[in-house]
Short mmCIF file of C-alpha atoms and ligand atoms in Angstrom, two decimals:
data_model
loop_
_atom_site.label_atom_id
_atom_site.label_comp_id
_atom_site.label_asym_id
_atom_site.label_seq_id
_atom_site.Cartn_x
_atom_site.Cartn_y
_atom_site.Cartn_z
CA MET A 1 0.00 0.00 0.00
CA ASN A 2 1.24 3.48 -0.85
CA LEU A 3 -0.39 5.97 1.51
CA ASP A 4 0.73 8.99 -0.51
CA GLN A 5 -0.92 7.59 -3.61
CA LEU A 6 -4.15 6.87 -1.76
CA LEU A 7 -4.47 10.37 -0.30
CA ARG A 8 -6.40 13.11 -2.06
CA ASN A 9 -4.07 15.84 -3.35
CA ASN A 10 -5.77 18.60 -1.35
CA ILE A 11 -5.25 16.61 1.85
CA LYS A 12 -1.63 15.89 0.99
CA ALA A 13 -1.10 19.65 0.53
CA LEU A 14 -3.22 20.70 3.51
CA LYS A 15 -1.68 22.86 6.18
CA PRO A 16 -3.83 21.92 9.18
CA TYR A 17 -5.29 24.42 11.64
CA SER A 18 -2.84 25.07 14.42
CA SER A 19 -4.52 25.82 17.75
CA ALA A 20 -3.03 27.63 20.72
CA ARG A 21 -2.71 24.25 22.41
CA ASP A 22 -0.79 22.90 19.44
CA GLU A 23 1.67 25.77 19.51
CA PHE A 24 2.40 25.73 23.22
CA LYS A 25 2.46 22.37 24.94
CA GLY A 26 3.74 21.87 28.48
CA GLU A 27 2.98 23.58 31.75
CA ALA A 28 2.74 27.32 32.44
CA ASP A 29 1.34 29.57 35.18
CA VAL A 30 -0.62 32.00 33.05
CA TYR A 31 -2.41 31.08 29.85
CA LEU A 32 -3.26 34.10 27.74
CA ASP A 33 -2.92 32.47 24.35
CA ALA A 34 -6.35 31.05 23.44
CA ASN A 35 -8.81 33.88 24.11
CA GLU A 36 -10.41 31.78 26.81
CA ASN A 37 -12.44 33.29 29.64
CA PRO A 38 -10.44 33.26 32.92
CA PHE A 39 -13.63 32.49 34.90
CA ASN A 40 -15.79 29.36 35.18
CA ALA A 41 -12.98 26.82 35.58
CA PRO A 42 -12.49 24.12 34.47
CA TYR A 43 -14.97 24.51 31.60
CA ASN A 44 -13.38 27.75 30.43
CA ARG A 45 -10.40 25.86 28.96
CA TYR A 46 -10.22 24.13 25.61
CA PRO A 47 -9.81 20.37 25.93
CA ASP A 48 -6.73 18.43 24.85
CA PRO A 49 -7.07 18.27 21.04
CA LEU A 50 -5.40 14.85 20.91
CA GLN A 51 -6.99 13.41 24.08
CA TRP A 52 -3.72 11.89 25.32
CA ALA A 53 -4.97 10.98 28.80
CA VAL A 54 -7.87 8.96 27.38
CA LYS A 55 -5.63 7.37 24.75
CA GLU A 56 -3.07 6.32 27.38
CA LYS A 57 -5.78 4.56 29.30
CA ILE A 58 -7.20 2.83 26.21
CA ALA A 59 -3.64 1.92 25.20
CA ALA A 60 -3.10 0.20 28.55
CA ILE A 61 -6.41 -1.70 28.40
CA LYS A 62 -5.93 -2.83 24.80
CA SER A 63 -2.14 -3.25 24.79
CA ILE A 64 -1.58 -0.93 21.87
CA ALA A 65 0.57 2.19 21.39
CA PRO A 66 -1.31 5.49 21.93
CA ASP A 67 -0.12 6.88 18.59
CA LYS A 68 -2.04 4.12 16.82
CA ILE A 69 -5.34 5.38 18.30
CA PHE A 70 -7.71 7.98 16.90
CA LEU A 71 -10.72 9.12 18.92
CA GLY A 72 -13.80 10.41 17.17
CA ASN A 73 -17.27 11.76 17.91
CA GLY A 74 -18.62 8.21 17.66
CA SER A 75 -17.36 5.76 15.03
CA ASP A 76 -19.18 7.89 12.51
CA GLU A 77 -16.37 10.43 12.57
CA PRO A 78 -13.55 8.09 11.46
CA ILE A 79 -15.92 6.59 8.84
CA ASP A 80 -16.49 10.07 7.40
CA ILE A 81 -12.79 10.96 7.64
CA VAL A 82 -11.84 7.94 5.50
CA PHE A 83 -13.96 9.44 2.71
CA ARG A 84 -12.72 12.99 3.18
CA ALA A 85 -9.05 11.98 3.30
CA PHE A 86 -8.87 9.38 0.57
CA CYS A 87 -11.84 9.59 -1.81
CA GLU A 88 -11.97 12.23 -4.52
CA PRO A 89 -15.68 13.09 -4.96
CA GLY A 90 -17.10 11.95 -8.28
CA VAL A 91 -13.94 10.00 -9.08
CA ASP A 92 -12.96 7.45 -6.45
CA ASN A 93 -15.08 4.66 -5.01
CA VAL A 94 -15.28 2.35 -2.01
CA ILE A 95 -16.63 -1.17 -1.60
CA SER A 96 -18.84 -2.42 1.17
CA ILE A 97 -20.70 -5.60 1.99
CA ASP A 98 -24.48 -5.71 1.68
CA PRO A 99 -26.35 -5.73 3.96
CA SER A 100 -24.32 -3.80 6.50
CA TYR A 101 -24.26 -0.70 8.68
CA GLY A 102 -26.11 2.19 7.02
CA MET A 103 -23.53 4.86 7.82
CA TYR A 104 -21.06 3.65 5.15
CA GLN A 105 -23.66 4.46 2.49
CA VAL A 106 -24.63 7.78 4.11
CA ALA A 107 -21.00 8.90 4.45
CA ALA A 108 -20.38 7.91 0.82
CA ASP A 109 -23.45 9.86 -0.35
CA ILE A 110 -22.56 12.96 1.66
CA ASN A 111 -19.08 12.93 0.18
CA ASN A 112 -20.37 12.20 -3.34
CA VAL A 113 -18.35 9.00 -3.54
CA GLU A 114 -19.60 5.86 -5.26
CA ILE A 115 -20.16 2.89 -2.96
CA ARG A 116 -20.06 -0.52 -4.62
CA LYS A 117 -22.13 -2.87 -2.54
CA VAL A 118 -21.33 -6.55 -2.80
CA LYS A 119 -23.93 -8.98 -1.47
CA LEU A 120 -22.97 -11.37 1.27
CA ASN A 121 -23.69 -15.05 0.67
CA GLU A 122 -27.21 -16.29 1.50
CA ASP A 123 -25.91 -17.41 4.91
CA PHE A 124 -24.46 -13.88 5.39
CA GLY A 125 -20.92 -15.23 4.92
CA LEU A 126 -18.16 -13.15 3.33
CA ASN A 127 -16.67 -14.04 -0.05
CA ALA A 128 -13.49 -11.95 -0.28
CA GLN A 129 -12.93 -12.67 -3.96
CA LYS A 130 -16.29 -11.09 -4.87
CA LEU A 131 -15.23 -7.86 -3.16
CA LEU A 132 -11.79 -7.90 -4.76
CA ASP A 133 -13.42 -8.41 -8.16
CA ALA A 134 -15.54 -5.29 -7.62
CA ALA A 135 -12.44 -3.11 -7.12
CA ASN A 136 -10.75 -1.00 -9.79
CA ILE A 137 -7.91 1.55 -9.77
CA TYR A 138 -10.23 4.13 -8.19
CA THR A 139 -11.16 1.94 -5.21
CA LYS A 140 -9.66 3.47 -2.10
CA ALA A 141 -11.23 1.48 0.71
CA ILE A 142 -13.23 -1.62 1.55
CA PHE A 143 -15.65 -1.44 4.50
CA ILE A 144 -16.58 -4.56 6.36
CA CYS A 145 -18.24 -5.08 9.68
CA SER A 146 -17.69 -8.09 11.94
CA PRO A 147 -19.87 -9.06 13.74
CA ASN A 148 -21.98 -7.51 11.03
CA ASN A 149 -24.97 -5.24 11.58
CA PRO A 150 -27.84 -6.15 10.96
CA THR A 151 -27.00 -9.83 10.34
CA ALA A 152 -25.27 -10.31 13.74
CA ASN A 153 -22.70 -12.85 12.51
CA LEU A 154 -18.91 -12.77 12.65
CA LEU A 155 -17.28 -12.82 9.22
CA ASP A 156 -14.68 -15.46 8.47
CA ARG A 157 -11.24 -14.29 9.60
CA GLY A 158 -9.51 -16.05 6.68
CA GLU A 159 -11.68 -14.14 4.19
CA ILE A 160 -10.91 -10.84 5.94
CA VAL A 161 -7.19 -11.62 5.70
CA LYS A 162 -7.63 -12.24 1.96
CA LEU A 163 -8.90 -8.67 1.66
CA LEU A 164 -6.03 -7.29 3.73
CA THR A 165 -3.40 -9.07 1.65
CA GLY A 166 -5.14 -8.95 -1.73
CA PHE A 167 -6.20 -5.28 -1.82
CA ASP A 168 -3.70 -2.44 -1.91
CA GLY A 169 -6.10 0.20 -0.56
CA LEU A 170 -7.46 0.53 2.96
CA VAL A 171 -9.53 -2.16 4.66
CA VAL A 172 -11.80 -0.82 7.38
CA VAL A 173 -12.99 -3.51 9.78
CA ASP A 174 -15.80 -2.25 12.01
CA GLU A 175 -15.70 -4.17 15.29
CA ALA A 176 -18.49 -2.31 17.11
CA TYR A 177 -19.85 -5.62 18.46
CA ILE A 178 -16.62 -7.57 18.95
CA ASP A 179 -16.97 -7.71 22.76
CA PHE A 180 -20.12 -9.84 22.45
CA SER A 181 -18.51 -12.36 20.10
CA PRO A 182 -16.59 -15.53 20.86
CA GLU A 183 -13.75 -14.44 18.56
CA SER A 184 -11.12 -11.91 19.57
CA SER A 185 -10.43 -8.58 17.92
CA LEU A 186 -8.03 -8.18 14.99
CA LEU A 187 -6.23 -5.60 17.11
CA PRO A 188 -3.26 -7.83 18.10
CA GLU A 189 -2.58 -8.26 14.37
CA LEU A 190 -2.70 -4.55 13.56
CA ASP A 191 1.03 -4.30 12.84
CA GLN A 192 0.89 -7.12 10.29
CA TYR A 193 -1.33 -5.11 7.92
CA GLU A 194 -0.34 -1.56 7.07
CA ASN A 195 -3.70 -1.04 5.30
CA LEU A 196 -5.89 -2.11 8.22
CA ILE A 197 -8.14 0.32 10.08
CA ILE A 198 -10.09 -1.18 12.97
CA LEU A 199 -13.12 0.66 14.33
CA GLN A 200 -14.44 0.11 17.82
CA THR A 201 -16.84 2.16 19.91
CA PHE A 202 -17.82 2.98 23.46
CA SER A 203 -21.48 2.91 22.42
CA LYS A 204 -22.21 -0.80 22.81
CA ALA A 205 -20.37 -3.05 25.29
CA TRP A 206 -19.11 -0.07 27.29
CA GLY A 207 -22.61 1.36 27.61
CA MET A 208 -21.60 4.92 26.71
CA ALA A 209 -23.57 5.72 23.55
CA GLY A 210 -24.56 9.05 25.10
CA ILE A 211 -21.05 10.46 25.40
CA ARG A 212 -20.22 9.87 21.69
CA LEU A 213 -16.80 8.29 21.63
CA GLY A 214 -15.49 6.03 18.90
CA MET A 215 -12.05 4.59 18.30
CA ALA A 216 -10.03 3.89 15.19
CA PHE A 217 -6.83 1.86 15.34
CA ALA A 218 -4.26 1.96 12.54
CA GLN A 219 -0.60 2.58 11.82
CA PRO A 220 0.64 6.02 13.01
CA GLU A 221 0.91 7.32 9.42
CA ILE A 222 -2.83 6.80 8.94
CA ILE A 223 -3.68 8.20 12.38
CA LYS A 224 -1.65 11.32 11.52
CA VAL A 225 -3.82 11.86 8.43
CA PHE A 226 -6.98 11.53 10.55
CA ASN A 227 -5.63 14.02 13.09
CA LYS A 228 -4.74 16.46 10.34
CA ILE A 229 -8.29 16.78 9.06
CA LYS A 230 -10.48 16.30 12.14
CA TYR A 231 -12.02 19.30 13.88
CA PRO A 232 -9.35 20.58 16.29
CA TYR A 233 -11.37 19.86 19.45
CA ASN A 234 -13.50 16.97 18.21
CA ILE A 235 -13.82 15.34 21.64
CA ASN A 236 -15.16 17.72 24.26
CA MET A 237 -13.90 17.96 27.82
CA LEU A 238 -16.98 16.34 29.40
CA THR A 239 -16.65 13.30 27.16
CA GLN A 240 -12.93 12.98 27.87
CA GLN A 241 -13.52 13.23 31.63
CA LYS A 242 -16.39 10.76 31.63
CA ALA A 243 -14.46 8.31 29.45
CA LEU A 244 -11.53 8.38 31.89
CA GLU A 245 -13.94 7.60 34.70
CA LEU A 246 -15.86 4.86 32.90
CA LEU A 247 -12.66 3.20 31.66
CA GLU A 248 -12.10 2.23 35.30
CA GLN A 249 -15.26 0.11 35.10
CA THR A 250 -13.76 -2.78 33.16
CA VAL A 251 -15.20 -5.26 35.66
CA GLU A 252 -18.73 -3.87 35.21
CA LYS A 253 -18.33 -3.90 31.46
CA GLU A 254 -17.36 -7.58 31.48
CA GLU A 255 -20.36 -8.32 33.71
CA TRP A 256 -22.76 -6.42 31.40
CA VAL A 257 -21.43 -8.34 28.40
CA LYS A 258 -21.83 -11.65 30.22
CA VAL A 259 -25.46 -10.92 31.14
CA ILE A 260 -26.30 -9.68 27.63
CA VAL A 261 -24.75 -12.74 25.97
CA GLU A 262 -26.65 -15.09 28.33
CA GLU A 263 -29.86 -13.20 27.67
CA ARG A 264 -29.22 -13.33 23.94
CA ASP A 265 -28.78 -17.10 23.94
CA LYS A 266 -31.94 -17.48 26.01
CA MET A 267 -33.86 -15.22 23.60
CA VAL A 268 -32.69 -17.33 20.64
CA ARG A 269 -33.89 -20.54 22.32
CA LYS A 270 -37.31 -19.09 23.15
CA LEU A 271 -37.96 -17.37 19.83
CA PHE A 272 -37.28 -20.59 17.93
CA LYS A 273 -40.40 -22.06 19.51
CA LEU A 274 -42.83 -19.43 18.24
CA SER A 275 -44.93 -20.64 15.31
CA PHE A 276 -44.60 -17.47 13.23
CA VAL A 277 -40.80 -17.36 13.57
CA GLN A 278 -39.08 -18.82 10.50
CA VAL A 279 -35.38 -18.27 11.21
CA VAL A 280 -33.43 -16.97 14.17
CA TYR A 281 -30.04 -16.21 12.66
CA PRO A 282 -27.00 -17.06 14.78
CA SER A 283 -25.76 -14.01 16.68
CA ASP A 284 -22.28 -12.99 17.80
CA ALA A 285 -23.53 -9.55 18.82
CA ASN A 286 -25.94 -7.89 21.31
CA PHE A 287 -28.88 -8.21 18.93
CA ILE A 288 -30.53 -10.89 16.86
CA LEU A 289 -31.99 -10.93 13.39
CA VAL A 290 -35.24 -12.87 13.17
CA LYS A 291 -37.15 -13.84 10.04
CA MET A 292 -40.89 -14.22 10.61
CA HIS A 293 -44.26 -14.30 8.91
CA ASP A 294 -45.52 -10.73 8.48
CA ALA A 295 -42.54 -8.97 10.10
CA ARG A 296 -44.13 -5.57 9.45
CA GLY A 297 -47.36 -6.59 11.18
CA ILE A 298 -45.45 -7.88 14.18
CA TYR A 299 -43.37 -4.72 14.28
CA GLU A 300 -46.55 -2.65 14.43
CA TYR A 301 -48.12 -4.90 17.05
CA LEU A 302 -45.00 -4.57 19.25
CA THR A 303 -45.04 -0.79 18.81
CA GLU A 304 -48.62 -0.75 20.10
CA GLN A 305 -47.33 -2.69 23.10
CA LYS A 306 -44.75 0.09 23.52
CA ILE A 307 -41.90 -2.24 22.56
CA ILE A 308 -39.75 -0.90 19.74
CA VAL A 309 -37.60 -3.16 17.61
CA ARG A 310 -36.05 -2.42 14.21
CA ASP A 311 -37.85 -3.36 11.02
CA ARG A 312 -35.10 -4.48 8.61
CA SER A 313 -37.43 -6.17 6.12
CA LYS A 314 -36.58 -3.76 3.29
CA ILE A 315 -32.84 -4.45 3.52
CA ALA A 316 -30.96 -6.77 1.13
CA LEU A 317 -31.24 -10.47 2.11
CA CYS A 318 -33.39 -9.49 5.12
CA ASP A 319 -36.93 -9.98 3.78
CA ASP A 320 -39.38 -10.24 6.67
CA CYS A 321 -36.68 -9.69 9.26
CA LEU A 322 -36.80 -7.76 12.51
CA ARG A 323 -33.63 -6.79 14.36
CA ILE A 324 -34.05 -7.12 18.09
CA THR A 325 -31.58 -5.62 20.55
CA ILE A 326 -31.02 -7.63 23.72
CA GLY A 327 -32.18 -5.53 26.67
CA SER A 328 -32.27 -6.14 30.41
CA PRO A 329 -33.68 -9.47 31.63
CA LYS A 330 -36.94 -7.69 32.49
CA GLU A 331 -37.22 -6.01 29.10
CA ASN A 332 -36.47 -9.25 27.27
CA LYS A 333 -39.15 -11.06 29.25
CA LYS A 334 -41.67 -8.39 28.33
CA LEU A 335 -40.84 -8.82 24.66
CA ARG A 336 -41.15 -12.60 24.85
CA LYS A 337 -44.49 -12.35 26.58
CA ALA A 338 -45.83 -9.94 23.96
CA LEU A 339 -44.72 -12.30 21.18
CA LYS A 340 -46.10 -15.37 22.91
CA ASP A 341 -49.49 -13.68 23.26
CA LEU A 342 -49.65 -13.66 19.46
CA THR A 343 -49.54 -17.46 19.17
C1 PLP B 401 -23.56 1.01 16.69
C2 PLP B 401 -22.53 0.87 15.62
C3 PLP B 401 -21.41 1.69 15.62
C4 PLP B 401 -21.19 2.72 16.68
O1 PLP B 401 -21.39 3.96 16.23
P1 PLP B 401 -21.07 5.19 17.20
O2 PLP B 401 -21.07 6.33 16.26
O3 PLP B 401 -19.70 4.92 17.78
O4 PLP B 401 -22.12 5.23 18.25
C5 PLP B 401 -20.44 1.50 14.67
N1 PLP B 401 -20.58 0.55 13.73
C6 PLP B 401 -21.64 -0.25 13.70
C7 PLP B 401 -21.72 -1.31 12.68
C8 PLP B 401 -22.65 -0.10 14.64
O5 PLP B 401 -23.73 -0.90 14.57
#
């Protein structure tokens, strides 16, 4: 992979915004360099633009160097940055699997970049060769998601490796749900693939969707590009502080994941027994995809019962499918009762 060749020319030439905090690092007694208000501490000060304290903590938990971490306003930010940094609007393209997370399409559309969607196999498995065949000289990135949303399954690691070794652009592997899966993250193998970008998030297993914090892991050269084009203070002070606090709760996080996975497996067993349920697809995530007679009707019935699930029946390969997030034991029971009342 040649990073310089992948980059858009305007990004290669870009002189990034230099903030007061970029120009003076280190400790001082009096800060009169950023036009901040001297009152209302600590909120009067701009936050650390590169979030080093949070990155150090993540680095320790995940055994990875801090300069291989990018933090974004949710995973959506690094997804968008991939387009802005590497894809010339109206010229370049990316490839994604279909069905998958809707934000890849939205980010492509916003940036006026073609997205070539390649269908997964009928069993939602990944065929790397089909994706490689869809690439041309204008293909800058391949987006995959494992475990995949909305299909809930892990993609085959060997097929993912075929993409990493067979494609000379970037391969973005979205691991938003990896904590719920029996397989481990690709993160320990990051250094083996210079074109690999791994996305993770605090929104799912960590239970922090409200603070908007997403992670991208890649080689420092890629992270430097991301840092160059992000908004200078993309992660606000409150989010940084809360993340530092919540990152101490690794024990709670593991416990939440354990309960959710147990509840998921229980939900799968129970849903199988309902007469109108046709398929409960295997799940490696914190949600399940269920194919049923009259999915739309059942969706509307559940809404009347004040239980909201996601109707995915209009999505490729997901005819008559609802996507159901695993909630608390009490919430899950309520859902099961509502469904059972239909039989
Ligand atoms: C939920 C989800 C995310 C997380 O997005 P955030 O912006 O970090 O909240 C990322 N990727 C996929 C596939 C998801 O389903």
